[in-house]
Tab-separated table of C-alpha atoms and ligand atoms in Angstrom:
chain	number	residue	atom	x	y	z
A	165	UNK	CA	-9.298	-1.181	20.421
A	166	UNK	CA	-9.155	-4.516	22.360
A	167	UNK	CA	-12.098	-6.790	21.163
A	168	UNK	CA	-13.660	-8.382	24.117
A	169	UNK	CA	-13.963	-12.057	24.070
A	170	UNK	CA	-16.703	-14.596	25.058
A	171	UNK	CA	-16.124	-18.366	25.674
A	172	UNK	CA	-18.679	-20.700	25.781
A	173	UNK	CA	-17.564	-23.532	27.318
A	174	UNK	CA	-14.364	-23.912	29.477
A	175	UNK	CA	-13.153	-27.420	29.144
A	176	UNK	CA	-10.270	-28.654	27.812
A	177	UNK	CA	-9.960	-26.202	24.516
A	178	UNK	CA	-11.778	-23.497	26.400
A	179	UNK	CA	-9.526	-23.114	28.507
A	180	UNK	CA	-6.377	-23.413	26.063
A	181	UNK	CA	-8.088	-20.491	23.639
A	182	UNK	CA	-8.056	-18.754	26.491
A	183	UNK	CA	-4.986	-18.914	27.592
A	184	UNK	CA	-3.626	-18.055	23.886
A	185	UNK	CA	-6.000	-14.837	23.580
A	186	UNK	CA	-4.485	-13.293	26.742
A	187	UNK	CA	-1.431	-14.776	26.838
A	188	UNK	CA	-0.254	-15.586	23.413
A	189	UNK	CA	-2.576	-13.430	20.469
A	190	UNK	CA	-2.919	-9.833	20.387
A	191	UNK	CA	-5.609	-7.584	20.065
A	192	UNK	CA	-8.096	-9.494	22.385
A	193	UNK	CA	-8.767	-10.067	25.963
A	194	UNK	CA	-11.202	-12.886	27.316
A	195	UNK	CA	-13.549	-10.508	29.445
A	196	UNK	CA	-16.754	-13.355	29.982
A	197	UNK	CA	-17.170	-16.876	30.065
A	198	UNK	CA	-19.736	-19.770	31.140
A	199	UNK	CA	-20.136	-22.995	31.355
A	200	UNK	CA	-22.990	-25.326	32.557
A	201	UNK	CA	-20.698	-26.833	34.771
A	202	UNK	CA	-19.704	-23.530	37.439
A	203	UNK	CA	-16.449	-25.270	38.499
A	204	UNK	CA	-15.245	-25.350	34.953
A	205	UNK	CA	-15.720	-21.855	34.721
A	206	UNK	CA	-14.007	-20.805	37.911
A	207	UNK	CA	-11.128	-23.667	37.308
A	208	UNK	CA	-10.482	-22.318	33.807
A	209	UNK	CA	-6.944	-20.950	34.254
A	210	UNK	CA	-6.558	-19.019	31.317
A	211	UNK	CA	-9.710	-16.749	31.669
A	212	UNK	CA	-7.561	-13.781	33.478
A	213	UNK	CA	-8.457	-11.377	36.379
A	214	UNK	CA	-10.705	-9.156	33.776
A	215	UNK	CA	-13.358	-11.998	33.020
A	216	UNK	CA	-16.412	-12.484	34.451
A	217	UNK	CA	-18.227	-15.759	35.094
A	218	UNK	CA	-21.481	-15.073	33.844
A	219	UNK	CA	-24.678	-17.659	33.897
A	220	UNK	CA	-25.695	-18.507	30.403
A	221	UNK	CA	-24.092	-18.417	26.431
A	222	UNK	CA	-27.068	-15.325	25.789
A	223	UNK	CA	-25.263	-13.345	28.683
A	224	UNK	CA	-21.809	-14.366	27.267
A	225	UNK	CA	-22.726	-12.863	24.002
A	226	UNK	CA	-24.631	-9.711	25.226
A	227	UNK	CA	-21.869	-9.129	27.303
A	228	UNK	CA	-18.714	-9.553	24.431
A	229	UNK	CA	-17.680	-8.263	20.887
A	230	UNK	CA	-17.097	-11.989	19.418
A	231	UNK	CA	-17.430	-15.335	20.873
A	232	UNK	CA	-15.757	-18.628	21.314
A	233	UNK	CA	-18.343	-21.466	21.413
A	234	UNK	CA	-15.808	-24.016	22.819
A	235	UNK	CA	-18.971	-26.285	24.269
A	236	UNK	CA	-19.911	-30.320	23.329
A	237	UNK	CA	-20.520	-30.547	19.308
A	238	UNK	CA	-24.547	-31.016	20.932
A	239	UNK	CA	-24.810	-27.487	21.624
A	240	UNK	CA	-22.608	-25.733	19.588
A	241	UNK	CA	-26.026	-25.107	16.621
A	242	UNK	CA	-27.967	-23.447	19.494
A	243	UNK	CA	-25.415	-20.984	20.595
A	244	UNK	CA	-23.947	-20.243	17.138
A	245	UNK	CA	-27.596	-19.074	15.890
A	246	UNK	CA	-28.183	-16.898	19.082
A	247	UNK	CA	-24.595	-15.006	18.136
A	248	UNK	CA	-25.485	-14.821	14.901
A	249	UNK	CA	-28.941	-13.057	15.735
A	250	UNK	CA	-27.139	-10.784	17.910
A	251	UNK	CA	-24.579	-9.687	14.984
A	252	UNK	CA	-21.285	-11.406	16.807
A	253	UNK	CA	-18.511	-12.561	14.732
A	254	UNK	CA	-18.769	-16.281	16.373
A	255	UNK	CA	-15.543	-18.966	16.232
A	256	UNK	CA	-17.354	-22.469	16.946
A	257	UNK	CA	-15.032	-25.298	17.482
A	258	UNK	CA	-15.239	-28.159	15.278
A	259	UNK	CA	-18.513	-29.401	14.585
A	260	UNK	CA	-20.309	-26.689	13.614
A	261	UNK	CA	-23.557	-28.965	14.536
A	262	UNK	CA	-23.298	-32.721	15.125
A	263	UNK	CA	-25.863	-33.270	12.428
A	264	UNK	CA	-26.476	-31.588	8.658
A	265	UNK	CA	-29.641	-29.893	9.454
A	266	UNK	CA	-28.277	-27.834	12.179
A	267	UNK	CA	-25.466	-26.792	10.236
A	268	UNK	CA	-27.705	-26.044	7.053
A	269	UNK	CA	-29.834	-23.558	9.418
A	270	UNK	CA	-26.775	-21.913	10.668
A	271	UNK	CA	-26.205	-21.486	6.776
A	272	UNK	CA	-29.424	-20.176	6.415
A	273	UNK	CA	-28.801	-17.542	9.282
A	274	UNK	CA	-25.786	-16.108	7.959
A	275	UNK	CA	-27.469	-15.684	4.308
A	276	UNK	CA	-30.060	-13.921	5.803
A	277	UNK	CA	-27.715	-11.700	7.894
A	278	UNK	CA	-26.032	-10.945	4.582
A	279	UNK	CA	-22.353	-11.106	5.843
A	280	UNK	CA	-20.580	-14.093	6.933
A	281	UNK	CA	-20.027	-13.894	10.927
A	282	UNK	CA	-18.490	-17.863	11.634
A	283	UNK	CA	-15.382	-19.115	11.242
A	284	UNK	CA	-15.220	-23.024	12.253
A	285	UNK	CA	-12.038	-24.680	13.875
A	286	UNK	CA	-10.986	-26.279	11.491
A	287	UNK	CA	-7.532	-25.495	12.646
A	288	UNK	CA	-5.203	-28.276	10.267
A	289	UNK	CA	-5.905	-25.359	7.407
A	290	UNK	CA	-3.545	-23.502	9.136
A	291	UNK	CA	-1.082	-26.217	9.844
A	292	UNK	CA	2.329	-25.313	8.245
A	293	UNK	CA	2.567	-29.055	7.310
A	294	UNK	CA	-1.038	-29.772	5.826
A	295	UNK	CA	-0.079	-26.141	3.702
A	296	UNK	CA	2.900	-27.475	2.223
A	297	UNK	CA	1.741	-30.786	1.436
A	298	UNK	CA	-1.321	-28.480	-0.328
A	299	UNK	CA	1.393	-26.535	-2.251
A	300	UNK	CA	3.218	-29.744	-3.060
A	301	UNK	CA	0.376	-31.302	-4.197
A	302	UNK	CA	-0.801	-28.168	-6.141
A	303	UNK	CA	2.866	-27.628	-8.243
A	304	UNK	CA	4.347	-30.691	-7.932
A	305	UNK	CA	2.779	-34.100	-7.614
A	306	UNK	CA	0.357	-34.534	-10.821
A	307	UNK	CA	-2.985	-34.727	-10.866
A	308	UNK	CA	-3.917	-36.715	-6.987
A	309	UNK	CA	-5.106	-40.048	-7.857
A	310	UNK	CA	-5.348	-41.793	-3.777
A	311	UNK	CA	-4.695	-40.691	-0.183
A	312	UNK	CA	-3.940	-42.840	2.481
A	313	UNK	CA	-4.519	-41.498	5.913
A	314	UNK	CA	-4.828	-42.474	9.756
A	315	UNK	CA	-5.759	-40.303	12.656
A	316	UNK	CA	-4.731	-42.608	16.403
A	317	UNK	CA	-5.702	-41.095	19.580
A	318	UNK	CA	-4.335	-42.789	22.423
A	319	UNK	CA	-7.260	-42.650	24.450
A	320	UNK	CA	-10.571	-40.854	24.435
A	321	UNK	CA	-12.992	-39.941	27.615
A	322	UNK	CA	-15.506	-43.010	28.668
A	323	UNK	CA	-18.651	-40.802	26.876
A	324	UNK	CA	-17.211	-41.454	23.308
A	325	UNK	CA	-19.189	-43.574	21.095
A	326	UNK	CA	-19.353	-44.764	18.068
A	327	UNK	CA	-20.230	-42.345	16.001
A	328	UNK	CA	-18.283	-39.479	17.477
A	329	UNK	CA	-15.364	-41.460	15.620
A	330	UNK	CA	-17.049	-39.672	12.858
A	331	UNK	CA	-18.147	-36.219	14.040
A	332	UNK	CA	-15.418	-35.862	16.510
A	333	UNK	CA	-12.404	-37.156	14.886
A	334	UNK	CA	-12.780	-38.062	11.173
A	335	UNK	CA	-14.543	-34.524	10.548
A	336	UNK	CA	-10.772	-33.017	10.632
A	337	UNK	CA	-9.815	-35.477	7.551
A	338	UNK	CA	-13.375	-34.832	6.428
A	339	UNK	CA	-12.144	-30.691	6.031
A	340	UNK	CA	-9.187	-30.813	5.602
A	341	UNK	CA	-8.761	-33.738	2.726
A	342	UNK	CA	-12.019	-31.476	0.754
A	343	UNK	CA	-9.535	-28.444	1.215
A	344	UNK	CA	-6.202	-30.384	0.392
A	345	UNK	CA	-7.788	-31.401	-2.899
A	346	UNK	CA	-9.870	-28.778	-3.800
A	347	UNK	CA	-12.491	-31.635	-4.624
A	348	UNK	CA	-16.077	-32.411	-2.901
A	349	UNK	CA	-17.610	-36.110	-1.876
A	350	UNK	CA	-19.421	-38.380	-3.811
A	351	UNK	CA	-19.791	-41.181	-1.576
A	352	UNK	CA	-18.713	-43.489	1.737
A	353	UNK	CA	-18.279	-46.299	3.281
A	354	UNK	CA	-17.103	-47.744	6.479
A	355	UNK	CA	-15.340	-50.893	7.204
A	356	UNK	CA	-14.785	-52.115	10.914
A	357	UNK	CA	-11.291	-54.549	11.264
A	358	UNK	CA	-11.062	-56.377	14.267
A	359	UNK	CA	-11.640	-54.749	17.577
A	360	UNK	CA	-8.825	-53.578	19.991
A	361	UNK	CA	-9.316	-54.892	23.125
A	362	UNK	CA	-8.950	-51.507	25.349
A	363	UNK	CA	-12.579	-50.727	23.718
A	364	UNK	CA	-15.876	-51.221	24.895
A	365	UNK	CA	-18.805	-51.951	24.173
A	366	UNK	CA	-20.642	-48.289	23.580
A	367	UNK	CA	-17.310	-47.927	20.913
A	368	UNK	CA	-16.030	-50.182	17.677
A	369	UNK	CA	-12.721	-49.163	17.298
A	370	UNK	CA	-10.810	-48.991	14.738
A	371	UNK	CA	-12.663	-48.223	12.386
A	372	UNK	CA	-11.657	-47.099	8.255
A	373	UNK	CA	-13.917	-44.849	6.377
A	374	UNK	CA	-13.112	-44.887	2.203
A	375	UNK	CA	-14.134	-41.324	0.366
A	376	UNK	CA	-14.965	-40.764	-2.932
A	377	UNK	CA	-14.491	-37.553	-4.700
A	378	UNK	CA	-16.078	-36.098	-7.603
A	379	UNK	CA	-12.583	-36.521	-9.712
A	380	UNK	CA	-12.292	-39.661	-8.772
A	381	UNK	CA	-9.533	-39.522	-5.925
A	382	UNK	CA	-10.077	-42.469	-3.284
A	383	UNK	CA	-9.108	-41.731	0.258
A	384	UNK	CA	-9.000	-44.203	2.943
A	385	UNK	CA	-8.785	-42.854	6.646
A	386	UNK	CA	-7.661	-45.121	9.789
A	387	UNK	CA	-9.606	-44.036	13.095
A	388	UNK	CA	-7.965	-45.458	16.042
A	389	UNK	CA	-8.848	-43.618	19.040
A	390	UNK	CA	-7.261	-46.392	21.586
A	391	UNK	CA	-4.042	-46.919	19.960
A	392	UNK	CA	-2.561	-46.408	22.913
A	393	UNK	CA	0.979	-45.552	21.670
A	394	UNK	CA	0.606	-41.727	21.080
A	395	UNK	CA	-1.603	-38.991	19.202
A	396	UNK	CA	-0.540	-39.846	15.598
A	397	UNK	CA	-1.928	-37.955	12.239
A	398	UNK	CA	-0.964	-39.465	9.191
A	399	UNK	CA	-1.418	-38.241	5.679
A	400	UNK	CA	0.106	-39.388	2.584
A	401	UNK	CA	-1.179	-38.224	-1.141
A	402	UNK	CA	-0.631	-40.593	-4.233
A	403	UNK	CA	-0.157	-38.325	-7.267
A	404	UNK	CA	0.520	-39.519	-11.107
A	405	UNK	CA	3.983	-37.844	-10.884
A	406	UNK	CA	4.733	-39.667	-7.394
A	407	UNK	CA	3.863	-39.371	-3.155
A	408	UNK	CA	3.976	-36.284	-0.342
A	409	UNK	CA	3.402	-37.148	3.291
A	410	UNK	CA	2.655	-34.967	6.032
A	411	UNK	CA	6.115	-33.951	8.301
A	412	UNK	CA	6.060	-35.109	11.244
A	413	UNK	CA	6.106	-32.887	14.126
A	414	UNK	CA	9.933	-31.460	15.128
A	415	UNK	CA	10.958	-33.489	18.215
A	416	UNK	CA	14.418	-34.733	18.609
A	417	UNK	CA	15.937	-37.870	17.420
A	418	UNK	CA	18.263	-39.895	19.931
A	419	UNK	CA	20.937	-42.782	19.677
A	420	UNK	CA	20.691	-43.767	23.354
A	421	UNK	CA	21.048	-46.927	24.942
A	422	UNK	CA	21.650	-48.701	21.446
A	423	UNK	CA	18.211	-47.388	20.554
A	424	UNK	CA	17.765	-44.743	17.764
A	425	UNK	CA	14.132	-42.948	18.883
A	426	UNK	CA	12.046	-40.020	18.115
A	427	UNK	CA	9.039	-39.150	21.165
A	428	UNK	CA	5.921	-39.331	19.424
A	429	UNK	CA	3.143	-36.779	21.079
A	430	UNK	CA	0.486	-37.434	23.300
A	431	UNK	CA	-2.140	-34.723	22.814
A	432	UNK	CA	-3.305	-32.864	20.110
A	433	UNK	CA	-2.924	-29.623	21.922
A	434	UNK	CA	0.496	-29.916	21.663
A	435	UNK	CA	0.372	-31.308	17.999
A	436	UNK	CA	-1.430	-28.956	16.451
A	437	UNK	CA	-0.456	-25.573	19.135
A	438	UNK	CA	1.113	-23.480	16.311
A	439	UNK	CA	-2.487	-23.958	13.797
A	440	UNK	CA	-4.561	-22.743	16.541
A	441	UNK	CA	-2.794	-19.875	17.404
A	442	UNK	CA	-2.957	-18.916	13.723
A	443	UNK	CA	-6.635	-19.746	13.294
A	444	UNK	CA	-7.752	-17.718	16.159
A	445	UNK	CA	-5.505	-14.772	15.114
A	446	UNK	CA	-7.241	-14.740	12.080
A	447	UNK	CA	-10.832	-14.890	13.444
A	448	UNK	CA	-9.493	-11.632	16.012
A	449	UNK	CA	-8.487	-9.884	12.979
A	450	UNK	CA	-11.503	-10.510	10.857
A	451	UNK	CA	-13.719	-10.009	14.302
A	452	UNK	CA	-11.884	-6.660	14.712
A	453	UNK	CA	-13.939	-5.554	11.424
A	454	UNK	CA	-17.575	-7.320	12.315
A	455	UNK	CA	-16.855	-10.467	10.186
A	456	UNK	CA	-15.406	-13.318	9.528
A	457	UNK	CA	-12.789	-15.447	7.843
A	458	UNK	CA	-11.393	-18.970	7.296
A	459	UNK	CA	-13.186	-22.110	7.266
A	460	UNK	CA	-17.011	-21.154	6.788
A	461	UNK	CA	-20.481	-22.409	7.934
A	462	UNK	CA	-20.795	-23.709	4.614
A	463	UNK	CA	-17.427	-25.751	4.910
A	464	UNK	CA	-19.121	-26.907	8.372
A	465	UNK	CA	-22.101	-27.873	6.610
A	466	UNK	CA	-20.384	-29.966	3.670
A	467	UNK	CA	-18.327	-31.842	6.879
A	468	UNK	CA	-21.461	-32.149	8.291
A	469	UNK	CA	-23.252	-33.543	5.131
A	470	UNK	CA	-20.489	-36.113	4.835
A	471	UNK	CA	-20.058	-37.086	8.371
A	472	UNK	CA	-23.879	-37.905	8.163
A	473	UNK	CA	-23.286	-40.199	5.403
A	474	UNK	CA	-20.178	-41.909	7.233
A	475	UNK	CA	-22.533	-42.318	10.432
A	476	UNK	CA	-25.021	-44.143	8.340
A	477	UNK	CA	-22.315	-46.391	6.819
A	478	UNK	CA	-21.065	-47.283	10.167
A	479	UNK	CA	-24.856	-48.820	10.603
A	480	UNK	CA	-24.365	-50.965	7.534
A	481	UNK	CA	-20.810	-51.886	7.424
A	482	UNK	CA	-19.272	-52.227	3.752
A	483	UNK	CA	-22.072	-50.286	1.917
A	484	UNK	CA	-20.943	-47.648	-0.412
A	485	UNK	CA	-23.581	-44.446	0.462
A	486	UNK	CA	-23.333	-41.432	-1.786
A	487	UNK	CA	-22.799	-37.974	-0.868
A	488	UNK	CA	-24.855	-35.142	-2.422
A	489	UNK	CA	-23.827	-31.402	-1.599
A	490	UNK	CA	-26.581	-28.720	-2.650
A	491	UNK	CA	-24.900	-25.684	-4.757
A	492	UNK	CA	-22.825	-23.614	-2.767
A	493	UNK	CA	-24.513	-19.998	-1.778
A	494	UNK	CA	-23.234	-16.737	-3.286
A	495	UNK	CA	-22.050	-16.133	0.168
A	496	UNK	CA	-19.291	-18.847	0.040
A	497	UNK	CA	-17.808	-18.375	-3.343
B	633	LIG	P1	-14.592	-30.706	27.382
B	633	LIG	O1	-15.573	-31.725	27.834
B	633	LIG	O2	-13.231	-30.707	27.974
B	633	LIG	O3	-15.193	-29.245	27.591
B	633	LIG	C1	-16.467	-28.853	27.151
B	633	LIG	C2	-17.033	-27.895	28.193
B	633	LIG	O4	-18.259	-27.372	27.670
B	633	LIG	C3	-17.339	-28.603	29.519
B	633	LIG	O5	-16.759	-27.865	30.583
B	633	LIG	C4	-18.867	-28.592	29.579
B	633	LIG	O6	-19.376	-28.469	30.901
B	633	LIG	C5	-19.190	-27.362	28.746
B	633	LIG	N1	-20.534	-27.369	28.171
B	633	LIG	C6	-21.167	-28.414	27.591
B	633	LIG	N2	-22.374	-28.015	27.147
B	633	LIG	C7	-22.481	-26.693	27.435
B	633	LIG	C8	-23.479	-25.722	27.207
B	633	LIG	N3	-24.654	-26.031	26.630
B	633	LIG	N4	-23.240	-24.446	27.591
B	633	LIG	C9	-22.088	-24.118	28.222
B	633	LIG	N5	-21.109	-25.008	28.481
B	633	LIG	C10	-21.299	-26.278	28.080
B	633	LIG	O7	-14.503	-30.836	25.789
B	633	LIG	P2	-13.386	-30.244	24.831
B	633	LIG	O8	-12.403	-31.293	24.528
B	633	LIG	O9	-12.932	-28.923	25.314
B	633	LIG	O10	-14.273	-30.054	23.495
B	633	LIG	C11	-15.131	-28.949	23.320
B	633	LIG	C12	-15.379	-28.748	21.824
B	633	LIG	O11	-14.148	-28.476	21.194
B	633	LIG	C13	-15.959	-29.982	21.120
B	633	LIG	O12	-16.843	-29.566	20.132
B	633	LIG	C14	-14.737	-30.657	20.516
B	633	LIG	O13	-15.045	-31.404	19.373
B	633	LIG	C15	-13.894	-29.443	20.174
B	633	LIG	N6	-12.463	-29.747	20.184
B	633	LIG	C16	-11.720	-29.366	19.130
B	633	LIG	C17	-10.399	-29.684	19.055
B	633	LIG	C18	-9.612	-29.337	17.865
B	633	LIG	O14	-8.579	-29.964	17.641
B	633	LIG	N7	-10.024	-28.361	17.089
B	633	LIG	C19	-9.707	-30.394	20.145
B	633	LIG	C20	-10.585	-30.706	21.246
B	633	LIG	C21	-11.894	-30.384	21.260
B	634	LIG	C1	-10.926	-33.987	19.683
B	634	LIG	O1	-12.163	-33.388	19.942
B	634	LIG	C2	-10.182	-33.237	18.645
B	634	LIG	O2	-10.684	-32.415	17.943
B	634	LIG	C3	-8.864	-33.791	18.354
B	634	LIG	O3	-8.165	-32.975	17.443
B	634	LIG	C4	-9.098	-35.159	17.770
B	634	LIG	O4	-7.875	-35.774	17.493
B	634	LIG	C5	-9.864	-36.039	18.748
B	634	LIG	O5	-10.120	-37.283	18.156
B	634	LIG	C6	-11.181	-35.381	19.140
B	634	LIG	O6	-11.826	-36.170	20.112
């Protein structure tokens, strides 16, 4: 059977997941999409001949076996509930809401539905890279004792603010540094350096947010989202029995011109193509049988939780704010 496939939301990854689910993925074919913005929908590439442009997220999910919500992180709580109430195995890009509470209900929904129906991109879970530095970490390094991190983009759109350093961008260290350790947070703080010039007001950038986790680990986390230079993800884990770092993506080195270089990459569509392939494979498979699989709504809502924290410590620069997580649900073991 080929599953038929909703997107909500045909920007920039819109349009990419759909180009991988007919083009790239098997199993699935994008058959509806919508957008608020008409032009996106009809200028989204990927969508194929079979899809039709329909006028609202409720239509999209009537209409479809499983859904992509692939909208702003403002609107992704509203049409994750509705697809939840309607029974849809639902993959919402990262955030699952832009604040806790939205996230806890879509916890609550799923409970009460019995069955876990949302997978989260969280898509550096299924980065070959970030898994070997888990497995080196796991056999090899000692117990973790500090990670030093730094996630650059080279430029973001002119409606990024402040805190969408945190809830944009930091929420992938925020996952994927809980999952790389196997550890929750107790607490956060944000420090802002001096400003780059190619910022603006609306924006302080960079920025560096210190975790704490409940065995102690300390994590610092550069977000520079004007660095101009390249997309850049950095990740290296201090253990007792010594260090890992995150490969770099394959790109070939040169001795030209009395220079020895390497390209660095510009987008994270390209950095991270091979991860979202695999993610959304795995949400068609688990779709195929009415559910879901990889990162939860609960692992949305203990981002969320944390990225609430790290919003409020932007607002009061150098305090140390803890994190509390209620117990995890039966549902999420
Ligand atoms: P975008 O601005 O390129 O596209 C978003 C689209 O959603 C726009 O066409 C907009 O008109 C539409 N939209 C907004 N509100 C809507 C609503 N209520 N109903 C229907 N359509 C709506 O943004 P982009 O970069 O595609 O980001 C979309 C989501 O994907 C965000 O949550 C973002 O954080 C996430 N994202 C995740 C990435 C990852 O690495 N996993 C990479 C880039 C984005
Ligand atoms: C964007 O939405 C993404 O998710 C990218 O992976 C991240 O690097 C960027 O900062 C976000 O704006």
């Amino acid at each position: 059977m080929t599953l038929r496939i909703g997107i909500i939301g045909t920007g920039a990854i819109g349009t990419d997941h759909a180009r991988r689910i007919n083009r790239v993925l098997s199993g699935a074919e994008v058959t509806a999409v919508t957008d608020v913005n008409r032009d996106s929908a009809e200028a989204c590439g990927g969508r194929g001949p079979g899809a039709q442009i329909l006028g609202s997220a409720e239509e999209v999910i009537a209409a479809s076996d499983a859904v992509l919500v692939c909208s702003w992180g403002t609107a992704h709580e509203t049409q994750v509930l509705a697809a939840i109430a309607a029974g849809k195995p639902c993959f919402c890009e990262k955030p699952l809401a832009t604040e806790a509470y939205g996230a806890r209900r879509i916890v609550e929904a799923e409970e009460a539905m019995g069955r876990r129906l949302v997978q989260v991109g969280f898509m550096r879970r299924y980065d070959r890279g970030y898994v070997a530095l888990k497995e080196t970490v796991r056999t090899r390094l000692g117990p973790p004792l500090m990670i030093h991190a730094a996630h650059r983009n080279p430029s973001v759109p002119g409606r990024y603010r402040t805190p969408m350093a945190i809830h944009d961008t930091l929420i992938h260290e925020i996952d994927v540094l809980r999952w790389l350790l196997d550890d929750e947070y107790v607490s956060a703080q944000v420090i802002f350096p001096r400003a780059t010039r190619h910022t603006h007001a609306g924006l302080r950038d960079p920025q560096i947010v210190l975790l704490e986790t409940a065995k102690g680990v300390r994590i610092d986390v550069e977000i520079f989202v004007n660095c101009r230079y390249g997309y850049d993800i950095q990740c290296e884990v201090v253990g007792e029995e010594g260090t890992a770092r995150l490969p770099e993506p394959t790109a070939i080195p040169t001795r030209l011109g009395a220079v020895f270089g390497q390209p660095i990459l510009m987008d994270w569509k390209d950095r991270f193509i091979d991860s979202y392939d695999v993610e959304l494979q795995d949400f068609l498979k688990a779709a195929a049988q009415g559910t879901a699989a990889g990162p939860s709504a609960w692992d949305g809502y203990a981002a969320a939780i944390t990225a609430d924290v790290c919003v409020q410590a932007q607002e009061r620069p150098g305090a140390i704010l803890p994190v509390t997580l209620p117990a995890r649900p039966a549902l999420y073991a």
